[in-house]
Coordinates of C-alpha atoms and ligand atoms in Angstrom, one line a residue:
X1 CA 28.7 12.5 9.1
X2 CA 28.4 8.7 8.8
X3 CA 29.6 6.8 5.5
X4 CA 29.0 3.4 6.5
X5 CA 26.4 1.3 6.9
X6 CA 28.2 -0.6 9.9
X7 CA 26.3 -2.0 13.6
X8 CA 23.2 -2.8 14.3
X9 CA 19.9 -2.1 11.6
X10 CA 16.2 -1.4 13.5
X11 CA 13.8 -1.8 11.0
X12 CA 10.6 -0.3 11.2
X13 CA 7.4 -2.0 10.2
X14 CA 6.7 -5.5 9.7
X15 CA 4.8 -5.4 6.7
X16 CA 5.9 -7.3 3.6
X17 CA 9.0 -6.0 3.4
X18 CA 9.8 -5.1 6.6
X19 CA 10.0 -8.9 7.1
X20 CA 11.7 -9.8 3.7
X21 CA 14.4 -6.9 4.6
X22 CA 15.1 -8.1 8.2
X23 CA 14.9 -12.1 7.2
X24 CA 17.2 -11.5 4.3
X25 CA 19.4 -9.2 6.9
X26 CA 19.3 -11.5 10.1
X27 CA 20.9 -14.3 8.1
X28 CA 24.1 -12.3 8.1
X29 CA 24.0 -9.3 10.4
X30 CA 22.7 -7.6 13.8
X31 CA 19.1 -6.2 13.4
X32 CA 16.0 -6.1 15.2
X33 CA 12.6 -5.8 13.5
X34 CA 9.6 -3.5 15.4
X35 CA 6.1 -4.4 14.8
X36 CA 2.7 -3.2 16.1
X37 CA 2.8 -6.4 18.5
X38 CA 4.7 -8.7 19.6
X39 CA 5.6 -11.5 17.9
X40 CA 7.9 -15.4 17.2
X41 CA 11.4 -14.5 17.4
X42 CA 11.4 -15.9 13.9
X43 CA 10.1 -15.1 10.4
X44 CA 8.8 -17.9 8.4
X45 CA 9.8 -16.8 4.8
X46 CA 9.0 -18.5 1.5
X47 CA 11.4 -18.1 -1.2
X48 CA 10.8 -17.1 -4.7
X49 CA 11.7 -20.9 -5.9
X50 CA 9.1 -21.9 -3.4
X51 CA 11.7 -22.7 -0.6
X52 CA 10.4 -22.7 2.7
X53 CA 13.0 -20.9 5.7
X54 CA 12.7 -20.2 8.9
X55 CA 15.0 -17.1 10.1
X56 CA 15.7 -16.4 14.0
X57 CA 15.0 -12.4 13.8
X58 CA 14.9 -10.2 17.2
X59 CA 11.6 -8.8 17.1
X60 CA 10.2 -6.0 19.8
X61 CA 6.7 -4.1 19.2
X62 CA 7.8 -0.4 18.2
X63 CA 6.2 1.0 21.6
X64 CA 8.2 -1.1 23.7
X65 CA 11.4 -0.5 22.2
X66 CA 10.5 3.3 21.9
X67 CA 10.5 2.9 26.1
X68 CA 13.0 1.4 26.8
X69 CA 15.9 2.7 28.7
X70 CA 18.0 -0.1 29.7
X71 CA 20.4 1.8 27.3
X72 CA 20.6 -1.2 24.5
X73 CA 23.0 -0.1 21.5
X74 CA 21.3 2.7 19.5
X75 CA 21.3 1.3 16.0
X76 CA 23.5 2.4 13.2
X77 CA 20.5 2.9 10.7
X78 CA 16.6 2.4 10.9
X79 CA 15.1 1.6 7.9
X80 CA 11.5 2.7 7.7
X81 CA 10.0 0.0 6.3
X82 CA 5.9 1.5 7.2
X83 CA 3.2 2.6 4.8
X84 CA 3.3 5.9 3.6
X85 CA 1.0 7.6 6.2
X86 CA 2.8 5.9 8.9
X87 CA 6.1 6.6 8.5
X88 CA 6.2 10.3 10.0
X89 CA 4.5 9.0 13.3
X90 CA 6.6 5.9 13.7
X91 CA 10.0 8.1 13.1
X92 CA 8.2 10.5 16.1
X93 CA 8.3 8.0 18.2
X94 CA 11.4 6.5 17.9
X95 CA 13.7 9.7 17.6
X96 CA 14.4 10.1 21.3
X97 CA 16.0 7.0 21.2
X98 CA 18.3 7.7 18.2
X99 CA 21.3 9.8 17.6
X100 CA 20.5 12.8 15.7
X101 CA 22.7 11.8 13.2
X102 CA 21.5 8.3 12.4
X103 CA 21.2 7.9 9.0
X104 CA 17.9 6.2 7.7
X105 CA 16.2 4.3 4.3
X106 CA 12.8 5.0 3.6
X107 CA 11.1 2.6 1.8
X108 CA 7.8 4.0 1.5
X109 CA 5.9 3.6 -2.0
X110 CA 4.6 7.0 -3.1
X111 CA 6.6 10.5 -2.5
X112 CA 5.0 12.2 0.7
X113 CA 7.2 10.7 3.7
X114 CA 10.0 11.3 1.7
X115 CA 10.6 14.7 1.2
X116 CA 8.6 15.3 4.6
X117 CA 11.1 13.2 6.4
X118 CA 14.0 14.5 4.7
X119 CA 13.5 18.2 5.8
X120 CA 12.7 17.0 9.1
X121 CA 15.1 14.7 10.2
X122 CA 19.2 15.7 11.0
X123 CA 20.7 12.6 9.8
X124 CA 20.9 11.4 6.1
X125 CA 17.7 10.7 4.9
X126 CA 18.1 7.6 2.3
X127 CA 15.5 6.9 0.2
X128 CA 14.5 3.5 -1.7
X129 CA 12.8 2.7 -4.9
X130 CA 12.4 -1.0 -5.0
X131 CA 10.9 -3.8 -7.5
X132 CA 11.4 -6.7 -5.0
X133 CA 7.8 -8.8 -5.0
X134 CA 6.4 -9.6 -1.5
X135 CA 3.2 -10.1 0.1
X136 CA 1.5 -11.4 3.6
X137 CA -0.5 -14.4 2.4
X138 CA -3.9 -14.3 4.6
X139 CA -2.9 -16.4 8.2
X140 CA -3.2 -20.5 8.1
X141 CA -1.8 -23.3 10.0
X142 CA 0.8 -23.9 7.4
X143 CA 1.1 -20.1 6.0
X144 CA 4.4 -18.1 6.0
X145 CA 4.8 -15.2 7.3
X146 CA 5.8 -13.6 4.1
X147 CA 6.1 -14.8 0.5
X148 CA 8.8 -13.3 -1.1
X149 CA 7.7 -13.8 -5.1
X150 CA 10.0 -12.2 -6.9
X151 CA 13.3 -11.1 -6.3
X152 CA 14.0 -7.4 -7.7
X153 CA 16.3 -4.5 -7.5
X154 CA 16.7 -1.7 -4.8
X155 CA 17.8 1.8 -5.8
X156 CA 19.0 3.7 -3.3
X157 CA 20.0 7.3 -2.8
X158 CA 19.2 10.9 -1.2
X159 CA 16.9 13.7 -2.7
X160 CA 19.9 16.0 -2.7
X161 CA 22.1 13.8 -4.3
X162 CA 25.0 14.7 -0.5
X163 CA 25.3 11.2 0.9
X164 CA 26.8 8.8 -2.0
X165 CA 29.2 7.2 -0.1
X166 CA 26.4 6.2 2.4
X167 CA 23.9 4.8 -0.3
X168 CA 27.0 2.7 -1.4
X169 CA 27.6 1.5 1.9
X170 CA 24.7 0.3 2.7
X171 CA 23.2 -0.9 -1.2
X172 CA 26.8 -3.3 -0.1
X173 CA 25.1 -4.5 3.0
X174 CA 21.9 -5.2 1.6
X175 CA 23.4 -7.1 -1.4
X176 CA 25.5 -9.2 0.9
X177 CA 22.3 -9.9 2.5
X178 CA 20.9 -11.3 -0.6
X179 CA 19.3 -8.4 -1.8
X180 CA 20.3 -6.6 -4.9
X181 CA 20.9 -3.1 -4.6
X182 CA 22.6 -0.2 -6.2
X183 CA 23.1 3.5 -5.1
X184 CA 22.2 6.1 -7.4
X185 CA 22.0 9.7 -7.9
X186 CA 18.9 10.1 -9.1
X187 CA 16.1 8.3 -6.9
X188 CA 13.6 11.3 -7.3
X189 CA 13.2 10.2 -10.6
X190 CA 13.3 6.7 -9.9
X191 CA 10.4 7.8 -7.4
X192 CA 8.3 9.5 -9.9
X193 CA 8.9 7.0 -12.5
X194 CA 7.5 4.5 -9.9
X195 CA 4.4 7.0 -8.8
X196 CA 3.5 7.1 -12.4
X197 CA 3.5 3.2 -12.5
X198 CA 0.9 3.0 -8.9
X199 CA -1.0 5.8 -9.7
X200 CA -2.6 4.3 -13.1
X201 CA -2.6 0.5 -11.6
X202 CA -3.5 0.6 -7.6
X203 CA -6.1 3.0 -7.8
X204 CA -8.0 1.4 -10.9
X205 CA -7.4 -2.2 -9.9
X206 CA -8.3 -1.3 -6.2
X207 CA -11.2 0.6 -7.2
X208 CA -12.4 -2.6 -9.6
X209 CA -10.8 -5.2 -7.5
X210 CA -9.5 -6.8 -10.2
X211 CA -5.4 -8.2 -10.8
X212 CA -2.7 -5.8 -12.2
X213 CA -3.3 -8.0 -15.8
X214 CA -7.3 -7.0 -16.0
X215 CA -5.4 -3.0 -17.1
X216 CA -4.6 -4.4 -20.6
X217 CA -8.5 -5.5 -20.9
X218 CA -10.0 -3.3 -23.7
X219 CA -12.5 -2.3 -21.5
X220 CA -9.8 -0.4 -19.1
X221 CA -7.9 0.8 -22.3
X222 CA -9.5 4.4 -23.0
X223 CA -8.9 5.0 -19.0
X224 CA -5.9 3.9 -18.8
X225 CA -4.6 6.0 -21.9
X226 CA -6.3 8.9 -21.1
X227 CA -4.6 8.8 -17.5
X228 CA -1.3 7.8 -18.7
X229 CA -1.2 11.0 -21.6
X230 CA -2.7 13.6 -18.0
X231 CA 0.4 12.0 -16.2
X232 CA 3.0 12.5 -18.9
X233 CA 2.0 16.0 -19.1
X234 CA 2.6 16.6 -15.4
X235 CA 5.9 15.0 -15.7
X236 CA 6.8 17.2 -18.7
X237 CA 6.0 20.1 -16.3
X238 CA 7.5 18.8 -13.1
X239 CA 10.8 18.0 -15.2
X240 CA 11.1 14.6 -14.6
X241 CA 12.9 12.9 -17.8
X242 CA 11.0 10.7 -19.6
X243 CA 11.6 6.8 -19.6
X244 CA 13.5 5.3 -22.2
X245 CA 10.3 3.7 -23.7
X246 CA 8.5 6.3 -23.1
X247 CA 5.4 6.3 -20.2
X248 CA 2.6 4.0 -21.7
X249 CA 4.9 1.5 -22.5
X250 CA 6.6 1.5 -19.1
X251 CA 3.0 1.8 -17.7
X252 CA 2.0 -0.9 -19.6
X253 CA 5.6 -3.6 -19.5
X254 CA 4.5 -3.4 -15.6
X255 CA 0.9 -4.3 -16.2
X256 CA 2.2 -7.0 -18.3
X257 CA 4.7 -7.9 -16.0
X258 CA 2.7 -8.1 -12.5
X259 CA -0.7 -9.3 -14.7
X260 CA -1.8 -11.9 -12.0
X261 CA -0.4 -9.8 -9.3
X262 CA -3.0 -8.0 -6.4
X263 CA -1.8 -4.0 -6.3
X264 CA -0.7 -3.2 -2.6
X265 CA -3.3 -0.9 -3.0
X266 CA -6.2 -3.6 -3.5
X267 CA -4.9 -5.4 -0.7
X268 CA -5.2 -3.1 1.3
X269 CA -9.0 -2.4 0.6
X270 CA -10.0 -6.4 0.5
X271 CA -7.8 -6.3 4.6
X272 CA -9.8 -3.1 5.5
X273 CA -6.9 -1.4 5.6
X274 CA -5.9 2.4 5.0
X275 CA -4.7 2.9 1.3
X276 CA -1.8 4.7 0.3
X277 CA -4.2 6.9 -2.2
X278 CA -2.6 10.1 -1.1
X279 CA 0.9 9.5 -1.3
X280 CA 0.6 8.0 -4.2
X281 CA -2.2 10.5 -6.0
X282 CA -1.4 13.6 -4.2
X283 CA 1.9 14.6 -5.7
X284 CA 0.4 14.0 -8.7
X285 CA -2.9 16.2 -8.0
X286 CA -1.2 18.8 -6.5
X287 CA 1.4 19.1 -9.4
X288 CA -1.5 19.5 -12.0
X289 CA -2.9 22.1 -9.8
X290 CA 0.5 24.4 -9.4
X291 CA 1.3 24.2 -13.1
X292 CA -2.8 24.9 -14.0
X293 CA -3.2 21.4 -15.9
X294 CA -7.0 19.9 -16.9
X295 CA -6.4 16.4 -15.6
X296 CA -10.0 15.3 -15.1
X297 CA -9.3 11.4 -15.3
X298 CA -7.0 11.6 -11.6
X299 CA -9.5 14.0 -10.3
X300 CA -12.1 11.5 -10.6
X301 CA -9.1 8.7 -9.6
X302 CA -8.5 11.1 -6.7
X303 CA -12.1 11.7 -5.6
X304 CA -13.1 7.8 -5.7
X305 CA -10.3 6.8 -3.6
X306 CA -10.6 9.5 -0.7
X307 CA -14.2 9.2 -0.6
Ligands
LIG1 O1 4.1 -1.6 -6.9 C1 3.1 -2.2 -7.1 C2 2.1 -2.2 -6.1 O2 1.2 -3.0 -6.1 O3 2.1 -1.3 -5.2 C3 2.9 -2.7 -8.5 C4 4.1 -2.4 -9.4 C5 1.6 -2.1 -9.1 C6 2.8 -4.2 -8.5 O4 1.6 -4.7 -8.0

């Protein structure tokens, strides 16, 4: 089995992160980024301070490197860098390229590709829980490719707590590449804690199109509350430990926090783009329905977003 986090990364997905991972990564190691299409052998990045760089990154679209079969090095690990509802399909594609036993990070928001992917696939399955800030700014002459606008921390580890060593190795790799990470043993709650935080914000915000910040509005309060008390309950039932602070306050530090911040999610509607509604509502819905709970303010959540 693997340990380290040695070779050559593919990343998968050249999203926000997808770009801010293989940027930060190119500087200092081998790694090639797939996209939809092709694109510049280069990402132009903004910094948090404002700083504007422009990284040489080897860049393929994800069919054409699926095809290939010139034999190129197989990578050491792929890090699935995709929405949610993509990442199944774009590990499909790619798996007759790659070793069986090629480990890989998922960094999907949400918890649907990653148990999914971890029972299918016969490497290590890592998974990531991340507060790193980025975001496509729309296209201009003078536009980055990606604004990374706030730097964060990466937790990284696997649902079955077996691959340690591996989620050390490569939380080393991405820190030496600038981007703070730390292996841990317990990312399914780290994953839950961070459903509980998308599913009161990026629905609601989405729905209103409104900023993160408009949550602490008195107008959102009774909806926010009453969603924040039907999620606790679930997470009482699902045996996911409480935060520290307890989950209104962690709800709301993030609303506080991110208050002039567009959710992912209401990106995505104002770009036309699918949301990630169901892995980030669905756990939840489907966990109030095996453990018989009345939570009639994410059914409603539930039934705006997929309708
Ligand atoms: O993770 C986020 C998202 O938009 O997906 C939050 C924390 C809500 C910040 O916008």
């Amino acid at each position: 089995m693997p340990s380290t986090a040695d070779g050559s990364w593919l990343i998968v997905g050249a999203g926000a992160l997808g770009q801010l991972f293989a940027a930060s990564l190119a500087r200092r190691f081998p790694v090639v980024l797939l996209g939809r299409q092709a694109a510049e052998p280069r990402i132009h990045l903004r910094g948090p301070d404002g700083e504007a760089l422009r990284i040489a990154v080897a860049r393929q679209p994800t069919t054409a490197w699926a095809a290939d079969r010139t034999g190129t090095a197989a990578p050491t690990l792929v890090v699935l860098a995709t929405k949610s509802h993509d990442a199944m399909a774009a590990l499909n594609a790619l798996a007759p390229r790659l070793a069986s036993a090629t480990p890989l990070l998922l960094l999907q928001n949400g918890f649907r590709a990653q148990p999914a992917i971890s029972e299918r696939w016969t490497g290590p399955v890592l998974c990531a829980s991340t507060t790193e800030a980025a975001y496509r700014p729309p296209p201009g002459p003078h536009s980055p490719d990606v604004v990374h606008a706030a730097t964060g921390t990466t937790w990284i580890g696997d649902l079955a707590d077996r691959h340690f060593a591996l989620a050390t190795s490569v939380a080393h790799r991405l820190g030496q590449a600038g981007i703070a990470a730390i292996p841990c043993r317990d990312i399914r709650r780290r994953l839950w804690h961070k459903l509980a935080v998308n599913a009161v914000i990026n629905p609601l915000t989405a729905y209103h199109r409104v900023p993160n910040g408009a949550l602490a509005r008195p107008a959102f309060r009774p909806r926010v509350t009453a969603l924040v008390a039907e999620i606790e309950r679930i997470m009482q039932a699902e045996e996911v430990p409480p935060p520290p602070q307890g989950w209104q306050a962690l709800i709301d530090g993030v609303i506080q926090a991110t208050a002039s911040n567009h959710s992912s999610m209401l990106q995505d509607v104002l770009a036309n783009r699918p949301t990630e509604h169901d892995a980030i509502l669905g756990p939840l819905v489907e966990a109030s329905l095996r453990h018989r709970l009345d939570t009639p303010e994410l059914q409603a959540l539930w039934r705006a977003a997929s309708g």
